[in-house]
CSV table of C-alpha atoms in Angstrom, one decimal:
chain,number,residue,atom,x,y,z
A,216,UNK,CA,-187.6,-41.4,82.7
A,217,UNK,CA,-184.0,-40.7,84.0
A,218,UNK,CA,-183.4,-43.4,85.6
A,219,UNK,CA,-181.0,-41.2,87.9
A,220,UNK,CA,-179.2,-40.0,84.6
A,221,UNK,CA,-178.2,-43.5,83.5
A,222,UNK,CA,-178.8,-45.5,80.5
A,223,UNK,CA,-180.3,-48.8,81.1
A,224,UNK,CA,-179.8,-51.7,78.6
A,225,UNK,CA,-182.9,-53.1,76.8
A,226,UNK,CA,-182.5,-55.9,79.3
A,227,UNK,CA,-184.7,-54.5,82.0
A,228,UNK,CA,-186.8,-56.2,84.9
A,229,UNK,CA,-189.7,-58.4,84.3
A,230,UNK,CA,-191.6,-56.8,87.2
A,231,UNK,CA,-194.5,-58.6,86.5
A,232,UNK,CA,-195.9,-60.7,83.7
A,233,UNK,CA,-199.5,-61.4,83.6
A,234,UNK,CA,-201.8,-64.2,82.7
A,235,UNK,CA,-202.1,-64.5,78.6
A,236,UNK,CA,-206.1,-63.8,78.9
A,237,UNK,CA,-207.5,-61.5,76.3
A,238,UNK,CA,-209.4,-59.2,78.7
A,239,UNK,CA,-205.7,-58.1,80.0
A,240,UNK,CA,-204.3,-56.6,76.6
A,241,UNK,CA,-205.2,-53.1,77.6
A,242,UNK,CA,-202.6,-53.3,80.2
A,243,UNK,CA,-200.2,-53.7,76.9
A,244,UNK,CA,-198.0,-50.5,77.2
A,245,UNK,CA,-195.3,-48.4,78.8
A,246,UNK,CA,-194.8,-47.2,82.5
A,247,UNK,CA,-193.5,-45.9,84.5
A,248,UNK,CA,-193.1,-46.3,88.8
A,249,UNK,CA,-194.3,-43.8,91.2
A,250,UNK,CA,-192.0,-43.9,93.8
A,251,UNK,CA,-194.7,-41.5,96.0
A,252,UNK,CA,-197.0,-44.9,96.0
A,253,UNK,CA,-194.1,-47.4,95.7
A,254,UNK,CA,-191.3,-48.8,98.5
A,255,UNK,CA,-188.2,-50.8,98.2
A,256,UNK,CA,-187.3,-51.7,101.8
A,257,UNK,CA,-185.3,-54.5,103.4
A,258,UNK,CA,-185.5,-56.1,106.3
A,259,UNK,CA,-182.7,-57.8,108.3
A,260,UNK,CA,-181.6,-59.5,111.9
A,261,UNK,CA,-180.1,-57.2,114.7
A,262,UNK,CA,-177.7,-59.2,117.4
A,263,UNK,CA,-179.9,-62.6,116.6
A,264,UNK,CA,-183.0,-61.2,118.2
A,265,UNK,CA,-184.8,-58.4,116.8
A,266,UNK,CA,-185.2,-57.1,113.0
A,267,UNK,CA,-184.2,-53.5,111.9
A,268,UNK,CA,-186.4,-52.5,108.9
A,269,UNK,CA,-185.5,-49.7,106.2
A,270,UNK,CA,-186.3,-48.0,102.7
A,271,UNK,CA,-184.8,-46.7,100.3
A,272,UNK,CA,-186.8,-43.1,99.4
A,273,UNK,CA,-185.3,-42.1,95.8
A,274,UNK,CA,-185.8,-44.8,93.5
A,275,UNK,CA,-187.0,-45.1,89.5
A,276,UNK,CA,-188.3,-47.4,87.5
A,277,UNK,CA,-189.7,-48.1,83.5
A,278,UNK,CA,-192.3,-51.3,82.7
A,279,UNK,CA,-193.1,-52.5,79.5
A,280,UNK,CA,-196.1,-54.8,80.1
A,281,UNK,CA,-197.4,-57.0,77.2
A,282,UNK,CA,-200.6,-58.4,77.8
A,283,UNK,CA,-200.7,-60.2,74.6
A,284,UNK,CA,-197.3,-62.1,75.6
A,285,UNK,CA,-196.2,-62.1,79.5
A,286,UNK,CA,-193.0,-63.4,79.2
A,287,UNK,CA,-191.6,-60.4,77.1
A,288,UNK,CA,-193.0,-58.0,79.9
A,289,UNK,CA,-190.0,-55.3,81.1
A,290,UNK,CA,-188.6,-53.1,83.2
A,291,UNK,CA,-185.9,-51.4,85.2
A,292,UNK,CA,-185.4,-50.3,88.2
A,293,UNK,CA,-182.8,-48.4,89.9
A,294,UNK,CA,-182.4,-47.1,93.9
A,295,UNK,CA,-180.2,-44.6,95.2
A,296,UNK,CA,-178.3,-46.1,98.0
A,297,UNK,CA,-177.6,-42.6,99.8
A,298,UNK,CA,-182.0,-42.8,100.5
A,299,UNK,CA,-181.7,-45.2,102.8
A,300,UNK,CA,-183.7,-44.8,105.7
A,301,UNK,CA,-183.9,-46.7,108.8
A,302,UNK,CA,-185.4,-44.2,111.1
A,303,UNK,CA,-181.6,-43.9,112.8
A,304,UNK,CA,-179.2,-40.7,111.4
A,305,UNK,CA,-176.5,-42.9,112.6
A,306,UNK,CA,-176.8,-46.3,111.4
A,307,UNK,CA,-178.2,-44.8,108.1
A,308,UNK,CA,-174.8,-43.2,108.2
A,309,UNK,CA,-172.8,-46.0,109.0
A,310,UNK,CA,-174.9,-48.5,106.3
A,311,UNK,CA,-174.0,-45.6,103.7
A,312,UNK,CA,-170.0,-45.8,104.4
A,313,UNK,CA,-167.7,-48.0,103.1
A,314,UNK,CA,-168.3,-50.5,105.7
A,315,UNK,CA,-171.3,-51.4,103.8
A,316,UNK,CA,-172.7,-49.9,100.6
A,317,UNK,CA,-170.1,-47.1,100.1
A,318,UNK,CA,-172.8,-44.9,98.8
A,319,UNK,CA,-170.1,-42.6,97.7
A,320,UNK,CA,-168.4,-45.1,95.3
A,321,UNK,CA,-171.5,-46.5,94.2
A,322,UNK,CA,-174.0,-44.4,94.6
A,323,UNK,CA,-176.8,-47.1,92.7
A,324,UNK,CA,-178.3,-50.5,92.9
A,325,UNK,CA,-180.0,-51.7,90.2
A,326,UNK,CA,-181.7,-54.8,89.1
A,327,UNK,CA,-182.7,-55.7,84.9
A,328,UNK,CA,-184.9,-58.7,84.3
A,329,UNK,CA,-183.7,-62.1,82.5
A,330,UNK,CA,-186.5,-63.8,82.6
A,331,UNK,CA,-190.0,-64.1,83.9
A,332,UNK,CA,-192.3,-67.6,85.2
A,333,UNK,CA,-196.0,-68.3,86.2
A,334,UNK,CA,-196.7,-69.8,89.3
A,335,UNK,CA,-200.2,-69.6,89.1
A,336,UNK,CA,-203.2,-67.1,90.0
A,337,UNK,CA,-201.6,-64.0,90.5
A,338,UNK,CA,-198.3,-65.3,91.3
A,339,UNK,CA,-195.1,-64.6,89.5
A,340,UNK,CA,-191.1,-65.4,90.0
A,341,UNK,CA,-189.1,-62.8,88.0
A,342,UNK,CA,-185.4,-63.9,87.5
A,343,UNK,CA,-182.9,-61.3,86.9
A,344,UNK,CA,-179.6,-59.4,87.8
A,345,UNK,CA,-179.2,-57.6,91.1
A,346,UNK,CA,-176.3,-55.4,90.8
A,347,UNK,CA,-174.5,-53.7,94.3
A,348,UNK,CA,-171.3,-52.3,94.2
A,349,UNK,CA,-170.5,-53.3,91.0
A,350,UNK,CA,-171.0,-57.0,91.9
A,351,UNK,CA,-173.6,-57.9,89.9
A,352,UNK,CA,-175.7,-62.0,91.1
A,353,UNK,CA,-178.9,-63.3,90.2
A,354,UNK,CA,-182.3,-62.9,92.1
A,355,UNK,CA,-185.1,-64.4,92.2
A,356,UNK,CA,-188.5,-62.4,93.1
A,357,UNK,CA,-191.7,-63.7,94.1
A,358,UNK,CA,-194.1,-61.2,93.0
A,359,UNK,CA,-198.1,-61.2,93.2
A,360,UNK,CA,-200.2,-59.0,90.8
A,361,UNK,CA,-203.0,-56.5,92.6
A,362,UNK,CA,-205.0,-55.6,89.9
A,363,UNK,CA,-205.2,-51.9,87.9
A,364,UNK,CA,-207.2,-49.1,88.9
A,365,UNK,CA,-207.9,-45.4,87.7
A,366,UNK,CA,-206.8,-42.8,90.2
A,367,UNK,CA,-208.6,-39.5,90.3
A,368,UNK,CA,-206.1,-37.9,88.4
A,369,UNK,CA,-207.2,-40.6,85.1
A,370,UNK,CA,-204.0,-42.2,85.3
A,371,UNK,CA,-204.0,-46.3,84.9
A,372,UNK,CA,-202.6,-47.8,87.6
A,373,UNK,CA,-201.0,-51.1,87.8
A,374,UNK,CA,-200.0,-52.7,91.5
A,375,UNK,CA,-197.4,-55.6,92.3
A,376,UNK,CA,-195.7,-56.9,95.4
A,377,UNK,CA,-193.3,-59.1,96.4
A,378,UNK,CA,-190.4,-60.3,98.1
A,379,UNK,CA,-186.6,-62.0,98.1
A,380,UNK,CA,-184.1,-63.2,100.3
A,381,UNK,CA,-180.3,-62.9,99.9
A,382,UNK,CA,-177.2,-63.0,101.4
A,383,UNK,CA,-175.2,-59.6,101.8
A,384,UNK,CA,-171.9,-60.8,102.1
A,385,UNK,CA,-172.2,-62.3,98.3
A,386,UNK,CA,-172.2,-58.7,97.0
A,387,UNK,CA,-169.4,-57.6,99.3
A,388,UNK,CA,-171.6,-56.3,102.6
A,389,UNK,CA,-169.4,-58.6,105.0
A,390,UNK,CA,-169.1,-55.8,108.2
A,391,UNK,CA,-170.3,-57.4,111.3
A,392,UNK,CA,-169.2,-57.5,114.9
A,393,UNK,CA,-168.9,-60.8,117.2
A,394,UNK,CA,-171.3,-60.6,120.6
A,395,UNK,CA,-170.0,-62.0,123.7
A,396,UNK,CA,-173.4,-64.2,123.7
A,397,UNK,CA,-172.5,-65.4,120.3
A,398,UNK,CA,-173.7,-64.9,116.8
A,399,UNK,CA,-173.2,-61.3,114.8
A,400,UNK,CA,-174.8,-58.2,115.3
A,401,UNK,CA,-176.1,-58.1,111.9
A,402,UNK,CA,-177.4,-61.6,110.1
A,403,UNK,CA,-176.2,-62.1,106.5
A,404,UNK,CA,-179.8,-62.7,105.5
A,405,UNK,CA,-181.5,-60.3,104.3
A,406,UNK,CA,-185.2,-60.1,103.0
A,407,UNK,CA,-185.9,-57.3,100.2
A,408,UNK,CA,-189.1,-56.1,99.9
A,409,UNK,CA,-191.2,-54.6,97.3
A,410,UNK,CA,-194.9,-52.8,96.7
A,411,UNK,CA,-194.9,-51.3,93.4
A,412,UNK,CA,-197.2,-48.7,92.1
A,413,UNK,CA,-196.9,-48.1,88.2
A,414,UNK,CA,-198.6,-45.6,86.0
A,415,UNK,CA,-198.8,-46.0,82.3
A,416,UNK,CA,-197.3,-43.5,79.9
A,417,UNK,CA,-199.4,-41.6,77.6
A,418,UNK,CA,-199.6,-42.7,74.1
């Protein structure tokens, strides 16, 4: 996988770690994410009283899934800011200038795993780096595994979703406007979300 024609390190994000339970082991192996079946979307507060949601369409991503050993489960993943979608031509526009992601300058935002923690069940918390305009913080994911499937197509399928929260202006989105009601037009908190469709490499 390209990766959008950049090399990732062999640190990559945990998407998901699973259970050590014998029956999983076939999940052992290499995938990679459909982005067809997949979404990386945010959502975030307009002038204090309404939310304005939005994906990102082009995005990539590699697992490496151990079923044996959880914990050394992989992956990366990497979005291309310039997909960002909205529903609006002209705040898409305005999110992609330099006010906020400067899509131009940095055209990716990546994140690569660090480390990966049980909750229980299902239930995961993946720790890693989130990288946006070259300011690169931690983040911590909450993630919950669906289960695999076989599509019609005989591909194995592997299903995750989950969720963070951060604050923009700690990787340099700080544009906002005052209202004459008070508050900001656009909160600083911002919840990512993900639903993650994977499909293991053959062999």
């Amino acid at each position: 996988m390209g990766l959008f024609n950049r090399k990732s390190n062999e640190s990559a994000v945990a998407v998901a770690t699973l259970p050590v339970d014998p029956a999983l082991a076939g999940l052992t192996g290499e995938y990679s994410i459909d982005p067809a079946h997949s979404s990386i979307g945010f959502t975030v507060r307009h002038a204090m009283v309404t939310n304005v949601r939005g994906t990102f369409a082009e995005h990539e991503g590699a697992l490496k899934l151990d079923g044996a050993n959880p914990g050394a489960s992989t992956a990366a993943i990497d979005v291309k800011i310039a997909s960002i979608d909205t529903g609006i031509g002209d705040r898409d526009g305005h999110l992609r200038s330099g006010d906020f992601f400067d899509a131009e300058q940095f055209p990716l935002m990546t994140f690569r795993s660090t480390e990966a923690a049980q909750l229980g069940g299902d239930k995961y918390r993946i720790t890693g780096d989130l990288t946006i305009k070259d300011v690169t913080k931690p983040l911590a994911i909450d993630l919950e595994f669906n289960g695999t499937a076989t599509d019609v197509y005989g591909n194995e399928r592997v299903g995750f979703e989950g969720s963070a929260e951060i604050l923009r202006s700690e990787w340099g989105l700080t544009w906002n406007a005052a209202l004459e009601t008070g508050g900001v037009m656009v909160s600083d908190k911002v919840k990512l979300n993900f639903d993650i469709s994977a499909i293991k490499n053959a062999a």
